[in-house]
Structures are given as structure tokens and as C-alpha cells.
XYZ file of C-alpha atoms in Angstrom:
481
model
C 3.628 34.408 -10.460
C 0.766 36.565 -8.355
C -1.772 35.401 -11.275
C -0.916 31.994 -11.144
C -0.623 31.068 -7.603
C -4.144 32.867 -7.464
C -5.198 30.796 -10.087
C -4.339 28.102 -8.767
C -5.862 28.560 -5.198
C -9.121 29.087 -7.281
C -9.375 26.044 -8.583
C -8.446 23.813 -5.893
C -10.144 25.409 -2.994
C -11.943 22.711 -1.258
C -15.593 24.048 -2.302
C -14.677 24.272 -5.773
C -14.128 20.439 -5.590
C -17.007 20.122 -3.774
C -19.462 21.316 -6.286
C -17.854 19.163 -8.973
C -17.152 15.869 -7.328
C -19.999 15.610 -4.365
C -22.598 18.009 -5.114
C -21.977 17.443 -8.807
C -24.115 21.054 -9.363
C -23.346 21.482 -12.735
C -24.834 24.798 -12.938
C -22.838 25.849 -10.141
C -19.559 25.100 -11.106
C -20.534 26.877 -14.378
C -21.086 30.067 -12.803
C -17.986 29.977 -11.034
C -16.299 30.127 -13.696
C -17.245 33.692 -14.030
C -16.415 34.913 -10.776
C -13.228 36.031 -11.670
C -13.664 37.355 -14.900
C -16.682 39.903 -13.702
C -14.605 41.219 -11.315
C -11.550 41.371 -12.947
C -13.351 43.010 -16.316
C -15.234 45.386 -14.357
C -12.028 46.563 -12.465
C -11.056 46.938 -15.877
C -14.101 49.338 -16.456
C -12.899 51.550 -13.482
C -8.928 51.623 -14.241
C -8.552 51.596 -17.778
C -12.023 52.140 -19.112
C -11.938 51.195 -23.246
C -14.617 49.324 -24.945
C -13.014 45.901 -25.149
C -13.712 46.195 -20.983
C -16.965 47.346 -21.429
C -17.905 44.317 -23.721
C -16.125 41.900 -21.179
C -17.728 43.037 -18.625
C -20.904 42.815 -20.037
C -20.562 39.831 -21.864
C -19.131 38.027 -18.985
C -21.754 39.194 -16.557
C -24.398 37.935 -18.718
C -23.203 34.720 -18.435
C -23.147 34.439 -14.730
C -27.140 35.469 -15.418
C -27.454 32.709 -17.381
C -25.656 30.226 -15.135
C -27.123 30.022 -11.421
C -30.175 31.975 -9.791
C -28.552 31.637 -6.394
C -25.158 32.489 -7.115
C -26.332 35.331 -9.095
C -28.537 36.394 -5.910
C -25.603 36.092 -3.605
C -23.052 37.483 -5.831
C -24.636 40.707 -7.478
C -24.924 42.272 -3.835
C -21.004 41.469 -4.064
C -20.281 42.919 -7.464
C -21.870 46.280 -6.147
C -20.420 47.029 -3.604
C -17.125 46.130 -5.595
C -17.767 48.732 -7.717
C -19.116 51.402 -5.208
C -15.550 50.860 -3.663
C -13.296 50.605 -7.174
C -15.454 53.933 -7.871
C -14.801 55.765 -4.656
C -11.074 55.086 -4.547
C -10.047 55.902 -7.657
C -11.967 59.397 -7.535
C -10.476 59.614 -4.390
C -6.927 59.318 -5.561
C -7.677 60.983 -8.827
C -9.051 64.471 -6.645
C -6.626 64.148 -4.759
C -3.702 64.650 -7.348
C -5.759 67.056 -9.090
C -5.994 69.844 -6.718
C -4.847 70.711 -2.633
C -7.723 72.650 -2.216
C -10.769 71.173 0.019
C -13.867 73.247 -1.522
C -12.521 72.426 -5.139
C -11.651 69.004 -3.849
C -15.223 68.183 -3.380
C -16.072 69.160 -6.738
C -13.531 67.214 -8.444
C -14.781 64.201 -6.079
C -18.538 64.421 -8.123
C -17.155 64.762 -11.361
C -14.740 62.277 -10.820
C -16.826 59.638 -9.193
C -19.534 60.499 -11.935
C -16.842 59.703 -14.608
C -15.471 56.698 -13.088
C -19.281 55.176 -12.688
C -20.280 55.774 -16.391
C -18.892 52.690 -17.739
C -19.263 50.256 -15.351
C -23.035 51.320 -14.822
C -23.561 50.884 -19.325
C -21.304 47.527 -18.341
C -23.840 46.136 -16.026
C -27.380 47.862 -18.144
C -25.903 46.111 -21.130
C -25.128 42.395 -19.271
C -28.866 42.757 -18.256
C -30.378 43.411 -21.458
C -28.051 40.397 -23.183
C -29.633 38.184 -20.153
C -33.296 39.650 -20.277
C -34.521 37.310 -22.414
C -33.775 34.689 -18.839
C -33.797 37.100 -15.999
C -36.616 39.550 -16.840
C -39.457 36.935 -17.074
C -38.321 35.152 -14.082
C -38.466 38.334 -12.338
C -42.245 39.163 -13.520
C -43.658 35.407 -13.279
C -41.989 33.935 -10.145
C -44.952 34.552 -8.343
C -46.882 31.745 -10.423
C -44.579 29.230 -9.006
C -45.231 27.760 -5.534
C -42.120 29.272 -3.330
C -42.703 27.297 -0.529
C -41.416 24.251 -2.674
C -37.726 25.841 -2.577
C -37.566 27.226 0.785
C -39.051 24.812 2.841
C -37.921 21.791 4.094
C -34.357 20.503 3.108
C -34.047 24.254 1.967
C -34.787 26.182 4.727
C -31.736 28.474 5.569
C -32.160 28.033 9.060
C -31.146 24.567 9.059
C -27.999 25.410 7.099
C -26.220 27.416 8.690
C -22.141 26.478 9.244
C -20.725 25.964 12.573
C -17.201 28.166 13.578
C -15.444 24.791 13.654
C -16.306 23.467 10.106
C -14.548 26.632 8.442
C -11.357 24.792 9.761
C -12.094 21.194 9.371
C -10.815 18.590 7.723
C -13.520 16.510 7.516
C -14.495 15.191 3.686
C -17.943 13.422 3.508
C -20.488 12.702 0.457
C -23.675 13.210 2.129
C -26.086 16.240 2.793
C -26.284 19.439 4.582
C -28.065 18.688 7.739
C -29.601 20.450 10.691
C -26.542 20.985 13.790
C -22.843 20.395 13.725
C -22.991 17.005 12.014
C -22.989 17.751 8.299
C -22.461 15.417 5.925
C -20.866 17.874 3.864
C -17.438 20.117 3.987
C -17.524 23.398 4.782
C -13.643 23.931 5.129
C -12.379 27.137 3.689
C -8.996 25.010 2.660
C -5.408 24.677 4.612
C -3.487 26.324 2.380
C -5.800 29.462 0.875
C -6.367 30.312 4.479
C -2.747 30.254 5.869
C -2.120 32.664 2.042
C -4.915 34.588 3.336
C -3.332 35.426 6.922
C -0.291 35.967 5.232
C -1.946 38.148 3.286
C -2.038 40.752 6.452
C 1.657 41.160 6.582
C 2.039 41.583 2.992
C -0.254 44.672 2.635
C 2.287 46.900 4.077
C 5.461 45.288 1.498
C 3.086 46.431 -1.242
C 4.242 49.414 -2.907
C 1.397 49.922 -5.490
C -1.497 51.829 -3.492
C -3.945 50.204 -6.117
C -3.167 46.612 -5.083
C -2.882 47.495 -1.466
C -6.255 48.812 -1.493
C -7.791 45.412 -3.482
C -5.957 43.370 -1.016
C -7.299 45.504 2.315
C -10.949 45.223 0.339
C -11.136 41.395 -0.263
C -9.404 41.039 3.800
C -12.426 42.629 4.987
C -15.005 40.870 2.558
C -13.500 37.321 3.757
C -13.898 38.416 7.525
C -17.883 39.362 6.239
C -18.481 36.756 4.276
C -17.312 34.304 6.654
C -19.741 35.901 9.308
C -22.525 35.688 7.121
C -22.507 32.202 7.080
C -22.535 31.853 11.136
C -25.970 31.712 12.807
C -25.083 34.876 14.731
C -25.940 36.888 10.952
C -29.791 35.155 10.512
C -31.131 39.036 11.276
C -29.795 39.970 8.064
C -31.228 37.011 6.542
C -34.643 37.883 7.899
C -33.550 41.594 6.982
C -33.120 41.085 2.842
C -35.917 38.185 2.207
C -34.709 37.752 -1.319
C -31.318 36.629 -0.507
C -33.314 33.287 1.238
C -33.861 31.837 -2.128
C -30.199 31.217 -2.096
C -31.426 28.193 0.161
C -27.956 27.503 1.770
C -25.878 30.665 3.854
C -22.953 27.769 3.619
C -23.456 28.266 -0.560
C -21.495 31.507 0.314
C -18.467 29.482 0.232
C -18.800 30.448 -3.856
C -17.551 34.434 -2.332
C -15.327 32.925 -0.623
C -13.250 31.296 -2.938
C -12.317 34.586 -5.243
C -11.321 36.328 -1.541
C -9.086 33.517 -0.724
C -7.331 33.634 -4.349
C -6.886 37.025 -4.196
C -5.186 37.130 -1.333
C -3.165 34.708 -1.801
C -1.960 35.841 -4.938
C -1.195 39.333 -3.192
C 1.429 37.530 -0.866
C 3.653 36.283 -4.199
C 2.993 39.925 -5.551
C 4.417 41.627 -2.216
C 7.339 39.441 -2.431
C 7.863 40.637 -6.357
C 7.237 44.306 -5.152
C 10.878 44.343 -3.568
C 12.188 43.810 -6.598
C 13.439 40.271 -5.730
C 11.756 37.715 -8.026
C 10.655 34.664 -5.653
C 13.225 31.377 -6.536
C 11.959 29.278 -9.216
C 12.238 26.719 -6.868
C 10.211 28.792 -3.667
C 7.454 29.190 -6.499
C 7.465 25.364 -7.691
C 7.148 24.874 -4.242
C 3.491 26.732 -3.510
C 1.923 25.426 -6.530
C 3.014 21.685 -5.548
C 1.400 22.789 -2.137
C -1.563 24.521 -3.473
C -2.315 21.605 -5.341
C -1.389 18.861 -3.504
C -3.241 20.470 -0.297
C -7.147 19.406 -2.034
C -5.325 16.465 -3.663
C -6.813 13.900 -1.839
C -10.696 15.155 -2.383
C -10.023 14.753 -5.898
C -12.100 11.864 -6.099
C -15.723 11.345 -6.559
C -17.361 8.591 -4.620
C -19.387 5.959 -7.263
C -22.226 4.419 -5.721
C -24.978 2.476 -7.748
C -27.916 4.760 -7.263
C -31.011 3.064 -5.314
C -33.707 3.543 -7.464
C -31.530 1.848 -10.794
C -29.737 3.096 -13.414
C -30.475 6.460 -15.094
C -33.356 6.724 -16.634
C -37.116 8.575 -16.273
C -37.993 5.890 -14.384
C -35.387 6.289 -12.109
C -35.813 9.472 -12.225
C -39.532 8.952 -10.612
C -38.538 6.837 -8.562
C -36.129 9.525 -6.880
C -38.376 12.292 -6.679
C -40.954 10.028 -4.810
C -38.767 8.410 -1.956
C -36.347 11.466 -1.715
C -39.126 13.878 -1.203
C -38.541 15.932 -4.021
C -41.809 16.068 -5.947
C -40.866 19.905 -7.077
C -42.156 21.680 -9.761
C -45.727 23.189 -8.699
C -46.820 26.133 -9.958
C -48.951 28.610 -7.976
C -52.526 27.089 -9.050
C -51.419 23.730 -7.693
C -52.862 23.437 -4.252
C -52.295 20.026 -3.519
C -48.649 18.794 -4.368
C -49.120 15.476 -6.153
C -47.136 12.306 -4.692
C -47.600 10.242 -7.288
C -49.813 10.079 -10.495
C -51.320 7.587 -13.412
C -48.425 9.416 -15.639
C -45.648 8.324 -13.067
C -46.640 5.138 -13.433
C -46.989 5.054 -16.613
C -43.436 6.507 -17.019
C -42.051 3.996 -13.847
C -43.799 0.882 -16.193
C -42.705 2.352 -19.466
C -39.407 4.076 -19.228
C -40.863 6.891 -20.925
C -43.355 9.505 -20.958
C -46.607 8.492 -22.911
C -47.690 11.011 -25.681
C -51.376 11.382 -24.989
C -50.973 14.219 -22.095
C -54.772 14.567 -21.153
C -56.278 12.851 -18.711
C -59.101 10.235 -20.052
C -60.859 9.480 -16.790
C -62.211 13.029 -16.749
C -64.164 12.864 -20.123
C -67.641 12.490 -19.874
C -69.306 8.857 -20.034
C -70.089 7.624 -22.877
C -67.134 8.468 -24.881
C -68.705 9.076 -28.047
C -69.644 12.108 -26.941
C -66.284 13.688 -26.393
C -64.453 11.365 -28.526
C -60.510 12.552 -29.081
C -57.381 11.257 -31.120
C -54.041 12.068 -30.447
C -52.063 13.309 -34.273
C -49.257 15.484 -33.346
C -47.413 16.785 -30.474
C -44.118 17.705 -29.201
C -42.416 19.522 -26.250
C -44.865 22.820 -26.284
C -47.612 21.642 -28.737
C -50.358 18.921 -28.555
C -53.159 18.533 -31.654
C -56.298 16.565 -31.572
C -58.601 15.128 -33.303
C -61.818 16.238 -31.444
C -65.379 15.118 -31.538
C -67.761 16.598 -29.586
C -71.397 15.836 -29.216
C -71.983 18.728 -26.774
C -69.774 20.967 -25.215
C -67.131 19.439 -22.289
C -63.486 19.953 -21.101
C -60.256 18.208 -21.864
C -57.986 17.695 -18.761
C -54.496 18.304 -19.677
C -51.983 16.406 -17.782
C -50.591 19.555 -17.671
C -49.548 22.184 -14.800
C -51.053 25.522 -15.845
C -48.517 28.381 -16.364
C -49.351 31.937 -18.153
C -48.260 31.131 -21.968
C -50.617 28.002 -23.035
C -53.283 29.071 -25.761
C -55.645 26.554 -27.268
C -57.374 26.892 -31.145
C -59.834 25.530 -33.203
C -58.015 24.275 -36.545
C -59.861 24.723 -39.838
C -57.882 20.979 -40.679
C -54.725 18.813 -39.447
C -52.741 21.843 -41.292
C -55.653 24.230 -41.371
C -55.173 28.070 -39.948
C -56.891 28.954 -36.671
C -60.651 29.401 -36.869
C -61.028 30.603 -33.199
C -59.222 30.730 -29.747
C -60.558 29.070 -26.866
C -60.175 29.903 -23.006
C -57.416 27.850 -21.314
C -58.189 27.725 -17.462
C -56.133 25.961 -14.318
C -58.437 22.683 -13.409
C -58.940 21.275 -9.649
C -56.290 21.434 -6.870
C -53.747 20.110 -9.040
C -53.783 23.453 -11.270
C -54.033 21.149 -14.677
C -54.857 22.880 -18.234
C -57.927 22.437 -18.969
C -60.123 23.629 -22.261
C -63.377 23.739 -22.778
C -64.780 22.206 -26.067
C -67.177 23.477 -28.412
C -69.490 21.022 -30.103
C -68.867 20.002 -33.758
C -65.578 17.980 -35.649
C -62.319 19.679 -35.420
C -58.890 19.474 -35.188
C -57.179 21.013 -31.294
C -54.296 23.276 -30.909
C -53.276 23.662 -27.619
C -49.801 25.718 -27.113
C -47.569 27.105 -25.225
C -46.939 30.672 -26.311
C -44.738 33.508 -25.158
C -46.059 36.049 -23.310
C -45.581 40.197 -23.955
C -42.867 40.109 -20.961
C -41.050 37.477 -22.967
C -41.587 38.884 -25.999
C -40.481 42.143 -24.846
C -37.228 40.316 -22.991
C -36.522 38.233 -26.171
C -36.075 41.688 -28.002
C -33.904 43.333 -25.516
C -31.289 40.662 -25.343
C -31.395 41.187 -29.582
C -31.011 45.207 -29.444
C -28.369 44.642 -26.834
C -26.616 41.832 -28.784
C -26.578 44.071 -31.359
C -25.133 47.089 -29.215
C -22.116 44.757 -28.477
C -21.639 44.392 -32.294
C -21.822 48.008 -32.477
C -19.423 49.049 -30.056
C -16.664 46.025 -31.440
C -17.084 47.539 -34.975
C -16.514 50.290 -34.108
C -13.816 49.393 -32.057
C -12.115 47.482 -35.086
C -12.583 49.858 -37.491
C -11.238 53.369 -35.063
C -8.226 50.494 -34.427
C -7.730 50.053 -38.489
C -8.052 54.224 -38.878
C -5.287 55.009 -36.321
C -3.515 52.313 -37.734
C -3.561 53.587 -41.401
């Protein structure tokens, strides 16, 4: 009943809905999904450490990797100091039962905490080398992106912040986040998983297992933190840990909140089953109608005809120029462009023309740098080139570590030789510079020795997880037999 009332509260608390039916952030709703199972696996890891825990964990936190940069930023700070506390407390209990003595108590605390930490520590080292192969070169090549692009403007944190008031609110818009008490948006924590969560005070001392009492004292106090973290009053630890600012919005916190809220929650129907009286079918029928009927009405998305036409790349260009959007620079591009020949061309068109390189910027006349487009696709272009003397091709193409240009021996020939690929102008385009002579152009993008290096982590450690389940399935089929 605990689990499912829990569940429950998880699924309808009001930001929950609000990802998926205002926001619509896909990616976000995603990663929420594996709130619950991280910390739920790697409490496994601590309490009944076996491999099937140790794969879940991993497996599980991997995914969240994979999901959402900021809820990854905002939760992993979360996770730890989850697992400092699982850590501490059980050592502390088992040292405890293992000897009266305080200098011998100390030593059974180290070996004990030491013991409990293994497996949630090879938990988390082997989630991050599944997700390596994502997180490892974002970590070493964020710096060739322009920052300021994602925490400026609209998403500067100081504009975000969420007013006392709103926690409690029943306000429901569709609009934005917005500088002041007037958002657009809801920031209520929900009727019902905050009433469970007061509740959730007197039920600590009905509980009878000190393991649950201790969860449910731990997620009280990291509601009451997370909730001040979102006020204005916290910006000094903002300013404090820079990186959690590329979580753009404090109110995004909301994400922490909801696995605090369902916790607790659940905790009150699991004092009430700790007495050894089963709630009433009826009592129980009762919450979830409550629980679910209490977001019921914000179970609705609001369908308006979007301004700039139906979906398409042309309406996606027409978005990014009169929402102020125009995101995407990398750290060569010193002037943002507002709008380009290739918009247009994609605004007229309704798609993206094939030639990427920009013909204005060959030399006059153009027999002598004469090019034809004969193959390209996503992270590829090939030319036909003919140069009288040497020049540069324009790419209408950001620069970004990874793009290597050849000379072709034919239209299927091998390389013959590599040529320099530089950033062009203040718009940081790929540019090449040509040789003179008949040839055929490869430019590419390539991966670089931190992605090649991260692409062959996330193999070793895929193939660490088959590992430790065959060897799980086969010491399950010796015992058996």
C-alpha cells in the first residue's frame, strides 16, 4: 500500500504534469523516470549488496546520464549525499551491534563504512563508464561552445528564482518563467503530497523499523533544503558552486522535490501498517482517488496553433528568429548570427539545401575555383574541385574540434593527403584551403581521441555488466544443481 500510494504521488505531483503537458521537455520527463529507481537500486547497494543491485544501479544511473544535463547536475549532488548518509547509518548500526566497546567501536566504524561504500562506489564508476561515451566528451569540449548562450538572458538563474507563496499556489498557467512574482508558470509543490508530507512528521515516531524511520527523517530534511534552495535567500550558494548555474532554473529543483514528497507520503500508509492494522480497503481507495483526483484538473494540455505555422524547418526558423533563440554557437563564433542566406533558403524551401559552402566567398571569376556538389550527408560533404590556384572554401558550417578535410585520389578513390581545416571570420565557419589541380573533396567530421577513448569505455564497461550477470546466472545454476 506504502509503494503504491508513493507511486502514485510521483506521478501526479503537479511538476511532473508540468513537464509533460506545458513545458512538454521531453528529455525531462525522461529522466524522471529514473529518479526513483537510482535511489531505490543504490539503497539496494547499501542494504542488501548482490550483483543484480550493482547492475541496477549502474545501469539505471547511466540512463539518467543519458537523459538530461541539468537534472543530472542537480541530482548527482543529491545521489551523494544519499549515499554518504545510507553509508554512515548502516555502519553505524552495524558497529554498534557488533561490539559495546568505544576504542573497538571506532574500528569497526572504518571497516564497516569501508565495506558498506565498496559497492555503491563500483555502482556509480561503472554507470559512468556505460555513459562515457556522452558525458566524458561533454566534459572535455564544453569549453568550445559559447556558455553565455545558455546562461544569459531567459536563462539567467537570477531571474528564476520561486517566490514563498508559489510553493502553495494554485495557480495553473501555460506561459514562461518570468522575472518577480508573476510567473506564468506553476511552481506548486501539490495539495495533497504536501499535506502526506506534514503528516509524514507524526508518523516517524509510529514507525517501528529504525531503517525506514531514518529514510523518512532523511528525505524530511532534504524537502525543507530543497525547498530553500529554490528561494532567493540561497543565491550565495548559487554563486558558491558555479556549475550548478547551468541548471538555468533553481525552480527546475522541483524534479528533487517530487521523489521527497512520494516518499513521505508513502511512509504515512507504512506507519499505519507498522501497528499491525492493515489500513481499510476502503481508507486506501480513498487516498489514491485523492492523490489522483488532486492534479486531475491540470491534466490537460492547452492546443494553440503555433505563430510561425505548422511544424516544419521553416517554422522552425521562423521561431528561433522572433523568440530570440538563435542558440547553437560554438566558441569561435564571435558574432551570433540573426539570420542567414541558409535561413532563407530553408524559410523559402522548407528544407535545408545540400550545397553547405558558401558561394559568395569564392574568388571572381569562378573558373578559377570552380566546385560541384556529388555526395553528402549528415557528417560528410564531397566535391568536385577545380582549382586554378590555391583559395578557400567557406563551409556553411560552425567549426567544432572533429572536422578533417582530404584530397581523394577519385569519387571512391583513398585519401591522397589531409588538408588544414581552420574556423573562418566572426561567424567561426569551416573553412579549407585548396590546393591547385582537379580533385575530388572530403571534408568530415571525425571523432576525436577523447571520444574515441569514451566510445571504448562505455564498450569495456558494457561488457563488465555482461560479466558480472554471467556470472551471476551461472553461480545461480551451480547452487541450484
Amino acid at each position: 500500500t506504502a509503494g503504491l500510494i508513493a507511486g502514485l504521488l510521483y506521478v501526479y505531483v503537479p511538476y511532473h504534469i508540468l513537464d509533460v503537458y506545458v513545458r512538454g521537455a521531453f528529455a525531462e520527463s525522461v529522466a524522471l523516470v529514473f529518479f526513483p529507481l537510482v535511489l531505490w537500486c543504490f539503497y539496494e547497494t547499501v542494504e542488501s549488496p548482490r550483483p543484480v543491485a550493482l547492475l541496477g544501479a549502474a545501469l539505471s544511473y547511466a540512463g539518467l546520464v543519458f537523459s538530461h544535463n541539468g537534472l543530472l547536475l542537480l541530482f548527482s549532488p543529491f545521489l551523494g549525499i544519499y549515499l554518504v548518509f545510507l553509508v554512515l547509518a548502516k555502519s553505524w548500526q552495524d558497529a554498534g551491534q557488533a561490539t559495546s566497546s568505544r576504542g573497538e567501536w571506532w574500528m569497526l566504524m572504518g571497516k564497516s563504512t569501508a565495506r558498506n561504500a565498496s559497492m555503491p562506489v563500483v555502482a556509480l564508476v561503472l554507470g559512468f563508464g556505460l555513459s562515457a561515451v556522452f558525458w566524458l566528451p561533454m566534459a572535455a569540449e564544453f569549453k568550445y561552445v559559447r556558455l553565455d548562450q545558455w546562461l544569459g538572458g531567459y536563462y539567467d538563474y537570477r531571474d528564476d528564482f520561486v517566490y514563498f507563496f508559489q510553493f502553495f499556489s494554485p495557480f495553473w498557467g501555460y506561459g514562461l518563467s518570468r522575472p518577480g512574482p508573476h510567473d506564468e508558470l506553476p511552481f506548486q509543490i501539490g495539495a495533497v503530497p504536501l499535506v502526506l508530507s506534514v503528516l509524514s512528521i507524526a508518523a516517524v515516531a509510529r514507525l517501528k523499523n529504525q531503517v525506514r524511520r531514518r529514510m523518512v527523517l532523511f528525505f524530511q530534511a532534504a524537502l525543507v533544503v530543497i525547498t530553500f534552495l529554490m528561494l532567493a535567500a540561497s543565491v550565495a550558494f548559487w554563486e558558491l558552486l558555479p556549475i550548478v548555474i547551468f541548471a538555468q532554473f533553481p525552480w527546475r529543483l522541483l524534479a528533487l522535490v517530487m521523489p521527497c514528497v512520494a516518499f513521505l507520503g508513502g511512509s504515512v500508509m507504512a506507519a499505519s501498517d507498522g501497528n499491525g492494522k492493515r489500513p481499510a480497503a476502503v481508507a486506501t481507495l480513498a487516498l489514491i482517488v485523492l492523490v489522483i483526483f488532486g492534479s486531475y484538473s491540470y491534466l490537460s494540455p492547452q492546443i494553440i496553433e503555433p505563430a510561425e505555422g505548422p511544424v516544419s524547418l521553416t517554422g522552425m526558423m521562423r521561431f528561433m528568429e522572433s523568440s530570440d533563440q538563435m542558440t547553437g554557437s560554438v566558441a569561435w563564433t564571435h558574432e551570433v548570427p540573426q539570420w542567414s542566406s541558409f535561413a532563407e533558403h530553408v524559410t523559402i524551401e522548407g528544407e535545408a539545401p545540400d550545397l553547405k559552402v558558401d558561394l559568395g566567398s569564392l574568388p571572381k571569376p569562378r573558373r578559377r575555383l570552380a566546385i560541384d556538389l556529388r555526395d553528402t550527408g549528415t557528417v560528410y560533404h564531397k566535391l568536385w574541385v577545380h582549382a586554378e590556384e590555391e583559395g578557400r572554401i567557406i563551409f556553411d558550417i560552425f567549426y567544432y574540434p572533429g572536422w578533417q578535410a582530404y584530397v581523394l585520389t577519385g569519387p571512391e578513390g583513398k585519401i591522397e593527403r589531409q588538408l588544414e581545416v581552420l574556423p573562418h571570420g566572426s561567424l567561426g565557419r569551416v573553412s579549407v584551403w585548396v590546393p591547385v589541380g582537379e580533385y575530388y573533396l572530403l571534408l568530415r567530421f571525425e571523432d576525436t581521441p577523447v571520444r574515441v577513448v569514451s566510445r571504448w569505455l562505455s564498450w569495456l564497461s558494457l561488457l563488465a555488466v555482461f560479466a558480472v550477470l554471467g556470472w551471476q546466472i551461472y553461480w545461480r545454476r551451480k547452487s541450484r544443481g
